[in-house]
mmCIF file of C-alpha atoms in Angstrom:
data_model
loop_
_atom_site.group_PDB
_atom_site.id
_atom_site.type_symbol
_atom_site.label_atom_id
_atom_site.label_comp_id
_atom_site.label_asym_id
_atom_site.label_seq_id
_atom_site.Cartn_x
_atom_site.Cartn_y
_atom_site.Cartn_z
ATOM 1 C CA GLU S 1 14.094 3.599 13.105
ATOM 2 C CA VAL S 2 12.345 4.364 9.834
ATOM 3 C CA GLN S 3 9.837 7.205 10.116
ATOM 4 C CA LEU S 4 7.613 8.799 7.514
ATOM 5 C CA VAL S 5 5.652 11.919 8.395
ATOM 6 C CA GLU S 6 3.120 13.399 5.992
ATOM 7 C CA SER S 7 2.054 17.026 6.134
ATOM 8 C CA GLY S 8 0.145 19.540 4.072
ATOM 9 C CA GLY S 9 -3.340 18.097 4.105
ATOM 10 C CA GLY S 10 -6.450 20.145 4.698
ATOM 11 C CA LEU S 11 -9.651 21.509 3.230
ATOM 12 C CA VAL S 12 -9.458 22.833 -0.322
ATOM 13 C CA LYS S 13 -12.019 23.893 -2.918
ATOM 14 C CA PRO S 14 -12.492 21.963 -6.151
ATOM 15 C CA GLY S 15 -10.123 23.099 -8.861
ATOM 16 C CA ARG S 16 -7.509 24.328 -6.405
ATOM 17 C CA SER S 17 -4.068 22.928 -5.606
ATOM 18 C CA LEU S 18 -2.372 21.414 -2.596
ATOM 19 C CA ARG S 19 1.110 20.061 -1.957
ATOM 20 C CA LEU S 20 1.759 17.210 0.427
ATOM 21 C CA SER S 21 5.166 16.505 1.909
ATOM 22 C CA CYS S 22 6.566 13.284 3.284
ATOM 23 C CA THR S 23 9.559 13.797 5.561
ATOM 24 C CA ALA S 24 11.600 10.640 5.991
ATOM 25 C CA SER S 25 14.203 9.623 8.525
ATOM 26 C CA GLY S 26 16.075 6.552 9.687
ATOM 27 C CA PHE S 27 17.325 5.357 6.285
ATOM 28 C CA THR S 28 19.226 6.465 3.184
ATOM 29 C CA PHE S 29 16.345 8.188 1.418
ATOM 30 C CA GLY S 30 17.794 8.176 -2.087
ATOM 31 C CA ASP S 31 18.196 4.393 -2.087
ATOM 32 C CA TYR S 32 14.457 3.682 -2.059
ATOM 33 C CA ALA S 33 11.458 4.276 -4.243
ATOM 34 C CA MET S 34 8.768 6.280 -2.481
ATOM 35 C CA SER S 35 5.056 5.942 -3.073
ATOM 36 C CA TRP S 36 1.773 7.644 -2.284
ATOM 37 C CA PHE S 37 -1.438 5.766 -1.612
ATOM 38 C CA ARG S 38 -4.842 7.073 -0.637
ATOM 39 C CA GLN S 39 -7.985 5.855 1.039
ATOM 40 C CA ALA S 40 -11.307 7.597 0.612
ATOM 41 C CA PRO S 41 -13.539 7.621 3.721
ATOM 42 C CA GLY S 42 -14.845 4.116 4.356
ATOM 43 C CA LYS S 43 -13.254 2.757 1.184
ATOM 44 C CA GLY S 44 -10.316 0.602 0.184
ATOM 45 C CA LEU S 45 -6.735 1.419 -0.706
ATOM 46 C CA GLU S 46 -5.682 3.034 -3.968
ATOM 47 C CA TRP S 47 -2.214 3.570 -5.346
ATOM 48 C CA VAL S 48 -1.643 7.187 -6.407
ATOM 49 C CA GLY S 49 1.897 6.976 -7.744
ATOM 50 C CA SER S 50 5.526 6.288 -7.048
ATOM 51 C CA ILE S 51 8.912 7.803 -7.721
ATOM 52 C CA ARG S 52 11.870 5.567 -8.381
ATOM 53 C CA SER S 53 15.134 5.677 -6.500
ATOM 54 C CA LYS S 54 18.287 7.114 -8.077
ATOM 55 C CA ALA S 55 19.357 3.608 -9.065
ATOM 56 C CA TYR S 56 16.202 3.213 -11.138
ATOM 57 C CA GLY S 57 16.335 6.649 -12.741
ATOM 58 C CA GLY S 58 14.360 8.680 -10.202
ATOM 59 C CA THR S 59 11.336 8.891 -12.516
ATOM 60 C CA PRO S 60 7.683 8.897 -11.405
ATOM 61 C CA GLU S 61 4.685 6.767 -12.338
ATOM 62 C CA TYR S 62 1.034 7.602 -11.744
ATOM 63 C CA ALA S 63 -2.368 6.039 -11.513
ATOM 64 C CA ALA S 64 -4.601 6.893 -14.443
ATOM 65 C CA SER S 65 -7.017 8.712 -12.120
ATOM 66 C CA VAL S 66 -4.419 11.352 -11.232
ATOM 67 C CA LYS S 67 -2.105 11.410 -14.253
ATOM 68 C CA GLY S 68 -1.770 14.915 -15.637
ATOM 69 C CA ARG S 69 -3.054 16.488 -12.405
ATOM 70 C CA PHE S 70 -0.677 15.156 -9.749
ATOM 71 C CA THR S 71 3.123 15.313 -9.706
ATOM 72 C CA ILE S 72 5.446 13.340 -7.468
ATOM 73 C CA SER S 73 8.949 14.625 -6.821
ATOM 74 C CA ARG S 74 11.708 14.064 -4.332
ATOM 75 C CA ASP S 75 14.490 16.022 -2.659
ATOM 76 C CA ASN S 76 17.061 13.413 -1.745
ATOM 77 C CA PRO S 77 19.398 15.658 0.286
ATOM 78 C CA LYS S 78 16.433 16.787 2.411
ATOM 79 C CA SER S 79 14.830 13.293 2.549
ATOM 80 C CA ILE S 80 11.453 14.632 1.462
ATOM 81 C CA ALA S 81 8.981 13.312 -1.079
ATOM 82 C CA TYR S 82 6.275 15.591 -2.459
ATOM 83 C CA LEU S 83 2.853 15.113 -3.958
ATOM 84 C CA GLN S 84 1.722 18.188 -5.870
ATOM 85 C CA MET S 85 -2.014 17.968 -6.473
ATOM 86 C CA ASN S 86 -3.583 20.308 -9.024
ATOM 87 C CA SER S 87 -7.117 20.623 -10.367
ATOM 88 C CA LEU S 88 -8.450 18.823 -7.330
ATOM 89 C CA LYS S 89 -11.810 17.091 -7.539
ATOM 90 C CA THR S 90 -14.238 16.076 -4.821
ATOM 91 C CA GLU S 91 -13.360 12.445 -5.544
ATOM 92 C CA ASP S 92 -9.759 13.145 -4.469
ATOM 93 C CA THR S 93 -10.990 13.435 -0.881
ATOM 94 C CA ALA S 94 -9.040 10.823 1.077
ATOM 95 C CA VAL S 95 -6.357 10.102 3.607
ATOM 96 C CA TYR S 96 -3.052 10.190 1.737
ATOM 97 C CA TYR S 97 -0.252 7.892 2.880
ATOM 98 C CA CYS S 98 3.430 8.054 2.067
ATOM 99 C CA THR S 99 5.183 4.687 1.941
ATOM 100 C CA ARG S 100 8.575 3.073 1.524
ATOM 101 C CA PRO S 101 9.148 -0.480 0.307
ATOM 102 C CA GLY S 102 11.044 -3.069 2.266
ATOM 103 C CA LYS S 103 13.626 -3.561 -0.449
ATOM 104 C CA ARG S 104 15.722 -1.379 -2.709
ATOM 105 C CA LEU S 105 13.671 -2.487 -5.696
ATOM 106 C CA LEU S 106 11.235 -0.622 -7.882
ATOM 107 C CA TRP S 107 8.385 -2.671 -6.515
ATOM 108 C CA SER S 108 8.111 -4.717 -3.382
ATOM 109 C CA GLY S 109 5.758 -4.782 -0.436
ATOM 110 C CA GLU S 110 5.341 -1.418 1.296
ATOM 111 C CA SER S 111 6.941 -2.072 4.671
ATOM 112 C CA TYR S 112 6.690 1.443 6.029
ATOM 113 C CA TRP S 113 3.692 3.759 6.082
ATOM 114 C CA GLY S 114 3.197 7.219 7.478
ATOM 115 C CA GLN S 115 0.182 7.998 9.638
ATOM 116 C CA GLY S 116 -1.507 9.726 6.730
ATOM 117 C CA THR S 117 -2.819 13.207 6.081
ATOM 118 C CA LEU S 118 -6.441 13.987 5.270
ATOM 119 C CA VAL S 119 -7.264 15.935 2.139
ATOM 120 C CA THR S 120 -10.838 17.151 1.847
ATOM 121 C CA VAL S 121 -11.958 18.675 -1.431
ATOM 122 C CA SER S 122 -15.213 20.508 -0.972
ATOM 123 C CA SER S 123 -16.818 23.806 -1.846
ATOM 124 C CA ASP Y 1 -4.494 -3.357 -15.285
ATOM 125 C CA ILE Y 2 -4.357 -6.395 -13.014
ATOM 126 C CA VAL Y 3 -7.648 -6.808 -11.161
ATOM 127 C CA MET Y 4 -7.446 -8.290 -7.671
ATOM 128 C CA THR Y 5 -10.535 -10.052 -6.353
ATOM 129 C CA GLN Y 6 -10.797 -10.984 -2.696
ATOM 130 C CA SER Y 7 -13.248 -13.323 -1.017
ATOM 131 C CA PRO Y 8 -15.143 -13.291 1.182
ATOM 132 C CA ASP Y 9 -15.960 -9.636 1.815
ATOM 133 C CA SER Y 10 -16.226 -10.428 5.516
ATOM 134 C CA LEU Y 11 -15.970 -13.368 7.840
ATOM 135 C CA ALA Y 12 -16.605 -14.039 11.486
ATOM 136 C CA VAL Y 13 -14.439 -16.620 13.194
ATOM 137 C CA SER Y 14 -14.384 -17.866 16.767
ATOM 138 C CA LEU Y 15 -11.328 -17.131 18.875
ATOM 139 C CA GLY Y 16 -8.709 -19.817 18.295
ATOM 140 C CA GLU Y 17 -10.232 -20.954 15.026
ATOM 141 C CA ARG Y 18 -8.801 -20.647 11.522
ATOM 142 C CA ALA Y 19 -9.518 -17.715 9.224
ATOM 143 C CA THR Y 20 -8.898 -18.040 5.502
ATOM 144 C CA ILE Y 21 -8.950 -15.201 2.982
ATOM 145 C CA ASN Y 22 -8.650 -15.716 -0.754
ATOM 146 C CA CYS Y 23 -7.257 -13.427 -3.418
ATOM 147 C CA LYS Y 24 -7.315 -13.957 -7.151
ATOM 148 C CA SER Y 25 -5.477 -11.876 -9.736
ATOM 149 C CA SER Y 26 -6.723 -11.397 -13.301
ATOM 150 C CA GLN Y 27 -3.300 -12.361 -14.614
ATOM 151 C CA SER Y 28 -0.278 -14.106 -13.172
ATOM 152 C CA VAL Y 29 1.890 -12.129 -10.770
ATOM 153 C CA LEU Y 30 4.646 -14.752 -10.880
ATOM 154 C CA TYR Y 31 7.813 -13.314 -12.356
ATOM 155 C CA SER Y 32 9.421 -16.214 -14.200
ATOM 156 C CA SER Y 33 12.991 -14.895 -14.115
ATOM 157 C CA ASN Y 34 13.201 -15.101 -10.312
ATOM 158 C CA ASN Y 35 10.236 -17.381 -9.551
ATOM 159 C CA LYS Y 36 8.765 -14.833 -7.154
ATOM 160 C CA ASN Y 37 5.128 -13.923 -6.773
ATOM 161 C CA TYR Y 38 4.713 -10.156 -6.516
ATOM 162 C CA LEU Y 39 1.878 -10.325 -4.007
ATOM 163 C CA ALA Y 40 1.499 -8.710 -0.592
ATOM 164 C CA TRP Y 41 -1.018 -8.904 2.236
ATOM 165 C CA TYR Y 42 -1.785 -5.954 4.500
ATOM 166 C CA GLN Y 43 -3.668 -5.682 7.780
ATOM 167 C CA GLN Y 44 -5.499 -2.458 8.591
ATOM 168 C CA LYS Y 45 -7.066 -1.721 11.953
ATOM 169 C CA PRO Y 46 -9.488 1.197 12.410
ATOM 170 C CA GLY Y 47 -7.810 4.579 12.435
ATOM 171 C CA GLN Y 48 -4.408 3.130 11.550
ATOM 172 C CA PRO Y 49 -2.364 2.898 8.362
ATOM 173 C CA PRO Y 50 -2.054 -0.508 6.731
ATOM 174 C CA LYS Y 51 0.612 -2.858 8.015
ATOM 175 C CA LEU Y 52 2.481 -5.231 5.719
ATOM 176 C CA VAL Y 53 2.155 -8.783 7.047
ATOM 177 C CA ILE Y 54 3.175 -10.927 4.066
ATOM 178 C CA SER Y 55 5.284 -10.101 1.006
ATOM 179 C CA TRP Y 56 6.299 -12.232 -1.977
ATOM 180 C CA ALA Y 57 3.115 -14.193 -1.350
ATOM 181 C CA SER Y 58 4.519 -16.198 1.558
ATOM 182 C CA THR Y 59 7.268 -14.240 3.370
ATOM 183 C CA ARG Y 60 6.149 -13.129 6.792
ATOM 184 C CA GLU Y 61 7.383 -9.674 7.801
ATOM 185 C CA SER Y 62 9.579 -9.286 10.840
ATOM 186 C CA GLY Y 63 7.548 -9.257 14.031
ATOM 187 C CA VAL Y 64 4.416 -10.748 12.478
ATOM 188 C CA PRO Y 65 3.146 -13.714 14.533
ATOM 189 C CA ASP Y 66 3.642 -17.123 12.940
ATOM 190 C CA ARG Y 67 -0.101 -17.779 13.026
ATOM 191 C CA PHE Y 68 -0.174 -15.667 9.846
ATOM 192 C CA SER Y 69 0.814 -17.491 6.669
ATOM 193 C CA GLY Y 70 0.521 -16.832 2.964
ATOM 194 C CA SER Y 71 0.357 -19.348 0.166
ATOM 195 C CA GLY Y 72 -0.406 -19.655 -3.514
ATOM 196 C CA SER Y 73 1.240 -18.877 -6.825
ATOM 197 C CA GLY Y 74 0.404 -17.412 -10.196
ATOM 198 C CA THR Y 75 -3.124 -16.106 -9.846
ATOM 199 C CA ASP Y 76 -4.533 -17.698 -6.681
ATOM 200 C CA PHE Y 77 -3.426 -16.789 -3.190
ATOM 201 C CA THR Y 78 -4.519 -17.351 0.393
ATOM 202 C CA LEU Y 79 -3.880 -15.639 3.705
ATOM 203 C CA THR Y 80 -4.448 -17.917 6.674
ATOM 204 C CA ILE Y 81 -4.658 -16.978 10.326
ATOM 205 C CA SER Y 82 -4.270 -20.353 12.014
ATOM 206 C CA SER Y 83 -5.675 -19.415 15.407
ATOM 207 C CA LEU Y 84 -7.568 -16.139 15.448
ATOM 208 C CA GLN Y 85 -6.775 -13.773 18.286
ATOM 209 C CA ALA Y 86 -8.742 -10.712 19.355
ATOM 210 C CA GLU Y 87 -5.978 -8.412 18.085
ATOM 211 C CA ASP Y 88 -6.334 -9.852 14.562
ATOM 212 C CA VAL Y 89 -9.685 -8.122 14.047
ATOM 213 C CA ALA Y 90 -9.015 -5.912 11.044
ATOM 214 C CA VAL Y 91 -9.532 -5.494 7.327
ATOM 215 C CA TYR Y 92 -7.072 -7.444 5.189
ATOM 216 C CA TYR Y 93 -6.050 -6.422 1.681
ATOM 217 C CA CYS Y 94 -4.064 -8.234 -0.985
ATOM 218 C CA GLN Y 95 -2.007 -6.164 -3.403
ATOM 219 C CA GLN Y 96 -0.044 -6.973 -6.519
ATOM 220 C CA TYR Y 97 3.201 -5.183 -7.266
ATOM 221 C CA TYR Y 98 3.998 -7.149 -10.424
ATOM 222 C CA SER Y 99 3.175 -4.218 -12.662
ATOM 223 C CA SER Y 100 1.964 -0.651 -12.662
ATOM 224 C CA PRO Y 101 -0.656 0.365 -11.716
ATOM 225 C CA LEU Y 102 -0.308 -1.293 -8.343
ATOM 226 C CA THR Y 103 -3.716 -2.675 -7.435
ATOM 227 C CA PHE Y 104 -5.487 -3.933 -4.338
ATOM 228 C CA GLY Y 105 -8.275 -6.329 -3.619
ATOM 229 C CA GLY Y 106 -11.427 -4.874 -2.130
ATOM 230 C CA GLY Y 107 -10.589 -6.000 1.383
ATOM 231 C CA THR Y 108 -11.875 -8.656 3.772
ATOM 232 C CA LYS Y 109 -13.192 -7.675 7.171
ATOM 233 C CA VAL Y 110 -12.330 -10.225 9.857
ATOM 234 C CA GLU Y 111 -14.408 -10.237 13.030
ATOM 235 C CA ILE Y 112 -14.864 -12.404 16.088
ATOM 236 C CA LYS Y 113 -17.873 -14.710 16.105
#
């Protein structure tokens, strides 16, 4: 059974950093792209970024709103994806979800979602 | 960026009746080399993560009831719930994965009339 468990969320002051982890199980982690999405309170869904699988070069892509501040990485032997968030802003407050697509492609529908971890940026 | 526009923002449908949600993309999400539309539909219930119900515009995910169907191609898409059940009350989002940045529609809230 595929499982994704996010951790690392919490309350942080503007300008500070936070690192989220997504621990995966139930599949060959390195074979799939992994993505992060977020949802601000009462709002819709927003893509944060993705990191390709080994087959597609293992490189990340980011939304413009986080590029230069956030970094996505992966540890394939440990089956963990990371979201390093620097220079946090109040508008980064959201539930952050880790996802895995249904297919071993760069992009396809996100079949698996973690339960999410809440990040609150406030002074 | 590809802009996804959903309509309506909300709709109330009687139990057993049809619910129809529309999604329009600002450019085609049909990949000509494989003739696939890079369009997904998600269902989100309060306090839960989104759930993928339809991928490739019309492929129902495993375990999703057959009252859910997706149609459309290019820039215009529809999610239809043929006979609304109480457990279908949720917000539905369309999403394109044709190109980065991945983008979502604003969501459609489906309620019981």
